[in-house]
Amino acid sequence: MSKATTTKTKWIRKSFIGETKLPIVYEPAEERDLEDLTHWIQKNQKEWREDLKTYGAVLFRGFPVHQATDFQSILFATEEKKLGEFYLGTSPRDQVVKHVFTASELPPHYPIMQHAEMSFLDNPPKLLFFYAEKASETGGETPLTDLREIYKDVDPKIKDKIQKHGIRYRRRYDGPSTTARFSLWKTKRWDEMFGTTNLEEVKKISDKNRFKLDWFGTDSLTITNEQSGFRVHPEAKTTAWHNHSQTFHYQAAVSEVWKIFKRQKTFRSLGVALLLTLLTTIKRISGQESHDVHVTYGNGEEISAGEMQSITNVFWKHLVAIPWQTGDVLIIDNLSVSHGRLPFTGPRRILVGWSD
C-alpha cells in the first residue's frame, strides 16, 4: 500500500492500493470501536462524500465491523434519506436485516459481469454498500470499473448508436409454478423479483418503471424496457457508461469467463469457459428469440458479438480486482463505478445495502 495521505481526522489515514486510485482506502491509525467509526462517518459527510465523488469508491478496512447489524449501523450513519428495502434487480438475494441483503445467491463458479446496480431502471440506486462478513479462500473479488473511463474509451461508433437510439432490454422470467429459484439464463423468478404474486401489484410496479409485460405459458413473463445507456452525475456533472449491455448480451458471459480463466488459471474456470462457449454457440445458432435475456440498441438493431467483445475488452482494461478482507466495508458511487463478482472457493458471505 502506498504512503498514507493526510486527513482532517488524526485517527483515520487514507491511502491507495498499488497504482490504482479505485478505491481510496480508509484505515484506522489507532484502535477504535465501531461507535467511533459511525460517529466519524456521520460528522464528516463532506470529506468522505467528496472522496467518493472524486474516486468513485471508498473502502473502510481494518475497522471492528463484525456482523450485519454493525454494517447496518454504518448505513444509518451515512444519513442517506432512503435506504433500500425493495430489490428489482436480477440476482437472487436474501434479506438479512431491514436494509441489508446477501449480495448474490448464485453458485460460486458463476461469474457476475460488470454492471452499475439496476442501471436498467429510471432511478437506479445512488450509493451501494458492500460488507465482507466472510472473505473467501480464493477468488471472490468484487471487481470495480470506473464507468467514466469506460465512456471515454468505448468505440465512438458504439457510443454514437447508443446516444441516438438508447438501449433496449428483454428479460424472460419463470413464474412461481417453477420450483427452481433461478436458472442458468433467466436467473431468479419474477415473483421473487417483484416480491409478490399479486398481478395487480406487479403491474403497478412495472408501470412505475416503464416495464412492458408479456405473459406466456403457465405463468412465465417477458419484460421489455428501454434506457438511455449513459448517465450524467447529478453533482459532479461527469458522464458515465451506464447500462446492462455487458451483463445481458449473450456474448458478454463468454468473453468474461475466458478472461477469468486467463486470470485464475484453474481447471474449474477452464471447464466453465468451455461449457458456456458451447451453450452460447447453440443459443446463437438458435437465434435471438431463444435468448432469455437479450439486449439491443433502442431501435432493435443487434449489438454484434464483435461490438460486445470490444466493450468487454475496455472493461477489463480498466478493471480493478482487490481481494476482500473480512470486515471490509465498501461504498460505491453507483452512477460512476460498476461492480461484479469473480468465481471463488471456500465459504464467502458478502452483504449489500443501497440508497435510492
Short mmCIF file of C-alpha atoms in Angstrom, two decimals:
data_model
loop_
_atom_site.label_atom_id
_atom_site.label_comp_id
_atom_site.label_asym_id
_atom_site.label_seq_id
_atom_site.Cartn_x
_atom_site.Cartn_y
_atom_site.Cartn_z
CA MET A 1 0.00 0.00 0.00
CA SER A 2 1.25 3.46 -0.85
CA LYS A 3 2.21 6.08 1.66
CA ALA A 4 -0.80 7.35 3.59
CA THR A 5 -2.11 10.77 2.69
CA THR A 6 -3.08 13.38 5.27
CA THR A 7 -6.61 13.69 6.55
CA LYS A 8 -8.52 16.05 8.81
CA THR A 9 -9.12 13.25 11.31
CA LYS A 10 -5.93 12.07 13.02
CA TRP A 11 -7.04 8.51 13.73
CA ILE A 12 -8.11 7.72 10.14
CA ARG A 13 -5.47 7.56 7.42
CA LYS A 14 -6.08 7.44 3.67
CA SER A 15 -4.10 5.60 1.03
CA PHE A 16 -4.33 3.64 -2.20
CA ILE A 17 -3.58 0.01 -3.05
CA GLY A 18 -0.80 -0.30 -5.60
CA GLU A 19 -1.05 2.10 -8.53
CA THR A 20 -4.83 2.33 -8.65
CA LYS A 21 -6.91 5.10 -7.10
CA LEU A 22 -10.02 2.96 -7.17
CA PRO A 23 -10.94 2.70 -4.35
CA ILE A 24 -9.46 5.15 -1.88
CA VAL A 25 -8.77 3.24 1.35
CA TYR A 26 -9.62 4.47 4.86
CA GLU A 27 -7.86 2.68 7.74
CA PRO A 28 -7.65 3.33 11.49
CA ALA A 29 -4.31 4.71 12.64
CA GLU A 30 -5.12 3.52 16.14
CA GLU A 31 -7.55 1.07 17.72
CA ARG A 32 -11.10 2.41 17.95
CA ASP A 33 -14.57 0.89 18.33
CA LEU A 34 -17.47 0.78 15.90
CA GLU A 35 -19.17 3.75 17.51
CA ASP A 36 -16.11 5.90 16.75
CA LEU A 37 -16.37 4.93 13.07
CA THR A 38 -20.10 5.59 12.76
CA HIS A 39 -19.68 8.90 14.56
CA TRP A 40 -16.87 9.88 12.18
CA ILE A 41 -18.93 8.96 9.11
CA GLN A 42 -21.88 10.95 10.41
CA LYS A 43 -19.84 14.05 11.32
CA ASN A 44 -17.52 14.07 8.28
CA GLN A 45 -20.08 13.79 5.48
CA LYS A 46 -18.41 16.39 3.30
CA GLU A 47 -15.00 14.72 3.45
CA TRP A 48 -15.92 11.14 2.57
CA ARG A 49 -18.56 12.20 0.05
CA GLU A 50 -16.03 14.39 -1.74
CA ASP A 51 -13.62 11.45 -1.95
CA LEU A 52 -16.46 9.25 -3.16
CA LYS A 53 -17.33 11.74 -5.89
CA THR A 54 -13.68 12.02 -6.96
CA TYR A 55 -12.55 8.38 -6.83
CA GLY A 56 -15.86 6.57 -7.18
CA ALA A 57 -15.42 4.20 -4.22
CA VAL A 58 -14.27 4.33 -0.58
CA LEU A 59 -13.02 1.19 1.20
CA PHE A 60 -13.11 1.11 5.03
CA ARG A 61 -10.57 -1.54 6.04
CA GLY A 62 -9.41 -2.70 9.48
CA PHE A 63 -12.40 -1.38 11.46
CA PRO A 64 -14.34 -3.51 14.01
CA VAL A 65 -17.29 -4.46 11.81
CA HIS A 66 -18.31 -8.00 12.80
CA GLN A 67 -21.90 -8.64 11.75
CA ALA A 68 -24.85 -7.47 9.67
CA THR A 69 -26.19 -5.14 12.35
CA ASP A 70 -22.77 -3.43 12.59
CA PHE A 71 -22.89 -2.94 8.84
CA GLN A 72 -26.41 -1.53 9.02
CA SER A 73 -25.30 0.95 11.66
CA ILE A 74 -22.80 2.28 9.11
CA LEU A 75 -25.62 2.66 6.59
CA PHE A 76 -27.58 4.68 9.14
CA ALA A 77 -24.51 6.83 9.88
CA THR A 78 -24.34 7.98 6.25
CA GLU A 79 -27.71 9.69 6.84
CA GLU A 80 -28.93 8.61 3.41
CA LYS A 81 -32.62 9.52 3.35
CA LYS A 82 -33.88 6.36 1.64
CA LEU A 83 -32.05 3.11 2.28
CA GLY A 84 -33.06 0.20 0.05
CA GLU A 85 -35.68 -2.34 1.11
CA PHE A 86 -37.00 -3.49 -2.28
CA TYR A 87 -34.72 -5.07 -4.89
CA LEU A 88 -35.80 -5.01 -8.55
CA GLY A 89 -32.54 -6.48 -9.81
CA THR A 90 -31.92 -9.85 -11.42
CA SER A 91 -29.68 -11.68 -8.94
CA PRO A 92 -31.28 -13.87 -6.23
CA ARG A 93 -30.78 -12.30 -2.80
CA ASP A 94 -31.81 -13.00 0.80
CA GLN A 95 -32.77 -10.24 3.21
CA VAL A 96 -30.65 -10.37 6.39
CA VAL A 97 -31.91 -7.33 8.31
CA LYS A 98 -34.15 -4.50 7.17
CA HIS A 99 -31.68 -2.71 4.86
CA VAL A 100 -29.10 -5.48 4.38
CA PHE A 101 -29.20 -8.35 1.87
CA THR A 102 -26.86 -11.06 0.70
CA ALA A 103 -25.07 -9.78 -2.41
CA SER A 104 -25.99 -12.82 -4.52
CA GLU A 105 -27.11 -16.40 -4.02
CA LEU A 106 -25.73 -17.51 -7.40
CA PRO A 107 -23.34 -20.51 -7.27
CA PRO A 108 -19.64 -19.76 -6.56
CA HIS A 109 -18.48 -20.76 -10.07
CA TYR A 110 -20.97 -18.34 -11.65
CA PRO A 111 -19.30 -15.06 -12.75
CA ILE A 112 -21.17 -11.77 -12.48
CA MET A 113 -20.18 -9.30 -15.17
CA GLN A 114 -19.52 -5.63 -14.55
CA HIS A 115 -22.67 -3.58 -14.09
CA ALA A 116 -23.98 -0.49 -12.36
CA GLU A 117 -26.65 -1.65 -9.95
CA MET A 118 -30.08 -1.68 -11.62
CA SER A 119 -28.93 0.60 -14.45
CA PHE A 120 -31.96 -0.57 -16.46
CA LEU A 121 -34.24 1.43 -14.13
CA ASP A 122 -35.22 5.08 -14.48
CA ASN A 123 -33.93 5.75 -10.97
CA PRO A 124 -31.17 3.28 -10.06
CA PRO A 125 -29.59 3.34 -6.59
CA LYS A 126 -27.35 6.30 -5.84
CA LEU A 127 -24.93 4.56 -3.49
CA LEU A 128 -24.03 0.90 -2.95
CA PHE A 129 -22.64 -0.52 0.28
CA PHE A 130 -20.81 -3.87 0.48
CA TYR A 131 -19.64 -5.68 3.61
CA ALA A 132 -17.32 -8.69 3.68
CA GLU A 133 -18.76 -10.68 6.58
CA LYS A 134 -16.62 -13.61 5.42
CA ALA A 135 -13.94 -13.34 2.71
CA SER A 136 -13.47 -16.43 0.51
CA GLU A 137 -10.36 -18.62 0.50
CA THR A 138 -9.57 -17.88 -3.15
CA GLY A 139 -11.14 -15.57 -5.72
CA GLY A 140 -14.45 -13.95 -4.95
CA GLU A 141 -13.24 -10.41 -5.56
CA THR A 142 -15.84 -7.75 -6.30
CA PRO A 143 -14.06 -6.06 -9.23
CA LEU A 144 -14.66 -2.36 -9.84
CA THR A 145 -14.51 -0.31 -13.02
CA ASP A 146 -14.69 3.47 -13.39
CA LEU A 147 -17.63 3.97 -15.77
CA ARG A 148 -16.46 7.49 -16.56
CA GLU A 149 -13.33 5.99 -18.09
CA ILE A 150 -15.40 3.38 -19.94
CA TYR A 151 -17.47 6.16 -21.51
CA LYS A 152 -14.30 7.88 -22.72
CA ASP A 153 -12.70 4.68 -24.03
CA VAL A 154 -15.50 2.77 -25.76
CA ASP A 155 -15.56 2.72 -29.58
CA PRO A 156 -17.08 6.07 -30.70
CA LYS A 157 -19.27 4.27 -33.26
CA ILE A 158 -20.90 2.25 -30.48
CA LYS A 159 -21.36 5.36 -28.36
CA ASP A 160 -22.96 7.19 -31.28
CA LYS A 161 -25.51 4.40 -31.73
CA ILE A 162 -26.37 4.41 -28.03
CA GLN A 163 -26.57 8.20 -27.97
CA LYS A 164 -29.01 8.12 -30.88
CA HIS A 165 -31.12 5.08 -30.01
CA GLY A 166 -30.50 4.16 -26.36
CA ILE A 167 -30.61 0.57 -25.11
CA ARG A 168 -33.47 -1.95 -25.16
CA TYR A 169 -33.68 -4.83 -22.69
CA ARG A 170 -35.71 -8.03 -22.84
CA ARG A 171 -35.83 -10.44 -19.92
CA ARG A 172 -37.82 -13.64 -19.59
CA TYR A 173 -38.73 -14.96 -16.16
CA ASP A 174 -40.17 -18.21 -14.89
CA GLY A 175 -43.10 -17.92 -12.51
CA PRO A 176 -44.00 -19.40 -9.12
CA SER A 177 -45.10 -22.66 -10.76
CA THR A 178 -41.39 -23.34 -11.34
CA THR A 179 -39.84 -24.72 -8.17
CA ALA A 180 -36.24 -23.78 -9.01
CA ARG A 181 -35.15 -20.45 -7.56
CA PHE A 182 -33.10 -19.50 -10.62
CA SER A 183 -31.98 -20.90 -13.97
CA LEU A 184 -28.76 -20.52 -15.94
CA TRP A 185 -30.18 -17.97 -18.36
CA LYS A 186 -33.14 -16.41 -16.54
CA THR A 187 -31.64 -16.16 -13.02
CA LYS A 188 -34.45 -15.64 -10.47
CA ARG A 189 -38.23 -15.96 -10.88
CA TRP A 190 -40.46 -12.89 -11.39
CA ASP A 191 -42.34 -13.45 -8.10
CA GLU A 192 -39.05 -13.13 -6.23
CA MET A 193 -38.04 -10.03 -8.17
CA PHE A 194 -41.34 -8.22 -7.61
CA GLY A 195 -41.70 -9.60 -4.10
CA THR A 196 -45.30 -10.62 -4.75
CA THR A 197 -47.54 -12.95 -6.75
CA ASN A 198 -50.29 -10.31 -6.87
CA LEU A 199 -50.59 -9.44 -10.57
CA GLU A 200 -52.12 -6.02 -9.87
CA GLU A 201 -49.12 -5.15 -7.72
CA VAL A 202 -46.76 -6.47 -10.41
CA LYS A 203 -48.43 -4.22 -12.98
CA LYS A 204 -48.26 -1.24 -10.63
CA ILE A 205 -44.52 -1.68 -10.08
CA SER A 206 -43.98 -2.25 -13.81
CA ASP A 207 -45.91 0.87 -14.83
CA LYS A 208 -43.83 2.91 -12.42
CA ASN A 209 -40.63 1.61 -14.06
CA ARG A 210 -41.91 1.67 -17.67
CA PHE A 211 -41.75 -2.14 -17.99
CA LYS A 212 -43.78 -3.68 -20.81
CA LEU A 213 -45.19 -7.04 -19.67
CA ASP A 214 -45.98 -10.02 -21.92
CA TRP A 215 -47.27 -13.20 -20.29
CA PHE A 216 -46.78 -16.63 -21.83
CA GLY A 217 -47.02 -20.28 -20.84
CA THR A 218 -48.45 -21.11 -17.42
CA ASP A 219 -47.15 -18.07 -15.55
CA SER A 220 -43.95 -17.02 -17.35
CA LEU A 221 -43.25 -13.38 -18.09
CA THR A 222 -41.26 -11.30 -20.59
CA ILE A 223 -40.26 -7.79 -19.50
CA THR A 224 -39.13 -5.20 -22.06
CA ASN A 225 -37.91 -1.68 -21.35
CA GLU A 226 -35.58 0.98 -22.73
CA GLN A 227 -32.96 3.26 -21.20
CA SER A 228 -30.55 5.93 -22.40
CA GLY A 229 -27.32 3.94 -21.92
CA PHE A 230 -25.37 6.87 -20.41
CA ARG A 231 -25.95 8.98 -17.30
CA VAL A 232 -24.72 12.38 -16.15
CA HIS A 233 -23.78 12.54 -12.47
CA PRO A 234 -26.17 14.99 -10.75
CA GLU A 235 -23.39 16.57 -8.66
CA ALA A 236 -20.09 16.04 -10.49
CA LYS A 237 -21.73 16.53 -13.92
CA THR A 238 -19.48 13.79 -15.34
CA THR A 239 -20.85 11.40 -17.97
CA ALA A 240 -20.64 7.65 -17.38
CA TRP A 241 -21.36 4.49 -19.34
CA HIS A 242 -24.46 3.26 -17.53
CA ASN A 243 -26.24 0.23 -18.97
CA HIS A 244 -26.53 -3.54 -18.63
CA SER A 245 -25.34 -4.47 -22.13
CA GLN A 246 -22.24 -6.20 -20.77
CA THR A 247 -24.46 -8.24 -18.43
CA PHE A 248 -27.44 -9.12 -20.65
CA HIS A 249 -25.74 -9.70 -24.02
CA TYR A 250 -25.30 -13.39 -24.88
CA GLN A 251 -21.64 -12.85 -25.87
CA ALA A 252 -20.66 -11.00 -22.69
CA ALA A 253 -20.57 -14.05 -20.41
CA VAL A 254 -18.37 -15.99 -22.85
CA SER A 255 -15.89 -13.12 -23.07
CA GLU A 256 -15.95 -12.83 -19.28
CA VAL A 257 -15.28 -16.48 -18.46
CA TRP A 258 -12.30 -16.69 -20.83
CA LYS A 259 -10.78 -13.60 -19.23
CA ILE A 260 -11.43 -15.15 -15.81
CA PHE A 261 -9.67 -18.34 -16.91
CA LYS A 262 -6.70 -16.29 -18.07
CA ARG A 263 -6.63 -14.63 -14.62
CA GLN A 264 -7.33 -17.64 -12.36
CA LYS A 265 -5.80 -20.45 -14.47
CA THR A 266 -7.82 -23.21 -12.78
CA PHE A 267 -9.37 -26.37 -14.23
CA ARG A 268 -12.75 -25.22 -12.97
CA SER A 269 -12.55 -21.87 -14.76
CA LEU A 270 -11.47 -23.67 -17.95
CA GLY A 271 -14.39 -26.09 -17.66
CA VAL A 272 -16.87 -23.26 -17.12
CA ALA A 273 -15.44 -21.37 -20.11
CA LEU A 274 -15.66 -24.40 -22.43
CA LEU A 275 -19.19 -25.31 -21.32
CA LEU A 276 -20.51 -21.77 -21.57
CA THR A 277 -18.91 -21.33 -25.00
CA LEU A 278 -20.71 -24.45 -26.22
CA LEU A 279 -24.07 -23.41 -24.75
CA THR A 280 -23.76 -19.88 -26.10
CA THR A 281 -22.90 -21.18 -29.57
CA ILE A 282 -26.09 -23.24 -29.52
CA LYS A 283 -28.04 -20.17 -28.38
CA ARG A 284 -26.54 -18.02 -31.11
CA ILE A 285 -27.38 -20.57 -33.82
CA SER A 286 -30.95 -20.78 -32.45
CA GLY A 287 -31.42 -17.02 -32.99
CA GLN A 288 -32.17 -14.07 -30.73
CA GLU A 289 -35.65 -15.34 -29.84
CA SER A 290 -34.01 -18.19 -27.96
CA HIS A 291 -32.20 -15.73 -25.67
CA ASP A 292 -34.00 -15.44 -22.33
CA VAL A 293 -32.03 -12.28 -21.57
CA HIS A 294 -31.34 -10.05 -24.55
CA VAL A 295 -30.13 -6.52 -25.18
CA THR A 296 -30.11 -4.44 -28.37
CA TYR A 297 -29.82 -0.83 -29.38
CA GLY A 298 -33.03 1.04 -28.72
CA ASN A 299 -34.14 0.77 -32.35
CA GLY A 300 -33.91 -3.03 -32.23
CA GLU A 301 -30.56 -3.26 -34.03
CA GLU A 302 -28.41 -6.08 -32.70
CA ILE A 303 -25.26 -5.31 -30.75
CA SER A 304 -22.86 -7.54 -32.65
CA ALA A 305 -20.60 -10.10 -30.99
CA GLY A 306 -17.63 -8.02 -32.15
CA GLU A 307 -19.03 -4.86 -30.60
CA MET A 308 -19.71 -6.69 -27.36
CA GLN A 309 -16.18 -8.11 -27.32
CA SER A 310 -14.74 -4.62 -27.72
CA ILE A 311 -16.88 -3.35 -24.82
CA THR A 312 -15.72 -6.24 -22.62
CA ASN A 313 -12.09 -5.53 -23.53
CA VAL A 314 -12.47 -1.91 -22.42
CA PHE A 315 -13.96 -3.02 -19.11
CA TRP A 316 -11.11 -5.42 -18.42
CA LYS A 317 -8.57 -2.78 -19.37
CA HIS A 318 -9.86 -0.60 -16.52
CA LEU A 319 -10.97 -3.36 -14.12
CA VAL A 320 -9.59 -3.36 -10.55
CA ALA A 321 -9.96 -6.58 -8.52
CA ILE A 322 -8.80 -6.23 -4.92
CA PRO A 323 -9.21 -9.30 -2.66
CA TRP A 324 -11.68 -8.87 0.18
CA GLN A 325 -10.56 -8.92 3.79
CA THR A 326 -13.13 -10.00 6.36
CA GLY A 327 -14.63 -6.86 7.91
CA ASP A 328 -14.17 -4.64 4.83
CA VAL A 329 -16.91 -2.11 4.06
CA LEU A 330 -17.01 -0.63 0.56
CA ILE A 331 -19.10 2.37 -0.52
CA ILE A 332 -19.58 2.77 -4.27
CA ASP A 333 -20.96 5.72 -6.22
CA ASN A 334 -23.32 3.70 -8.42
CA LEU A 335 -23.51 6.45 -11.03
CA SER A 336 -19.74 6.39 -11.56
CA VAL A 337 -18.44 2.89 -10.79
CA SER A 338 -19.56 -0.62 -11.75
CA HIS A 339 -19.03 -3.88 -9.88
CA GLY A 340 -19.16 -7.63 -10.49
CA ARG A 341 -18.05 -10.91 -8.92
CA LEU A 342 -15.25 -13.32 -9.73
CA PRO A 343 -15.71 -17.05 -9.05
CA PHE A 344 -14.46 -18.30 -5.70
CA THR A 345 -13.77 -21.29 -3.47
CA GLY A 346 -14.46 -21.75 0.21
CA PRO A 347 -17.08 -20.06 2.41
CA ARG A 348 -17.88 -16.50 1.36
CA ARG A 349 -20.54 -14.08 2.54
CA ILE A 350 -20.76 -10.57 1.15
CA LEU A 351 -23.68 -8.40 2.25
CA VAL A 352 -25.07 -5.41 0.42
CA GLY A 353 -27.21 -2.34 1.01
CA TRP A 354 -28.05 0.65 -1.13
CA SER A 355 -29.67 4.08 -1.09
CA ASP A 356 -32.27 5.20 -3.60
#
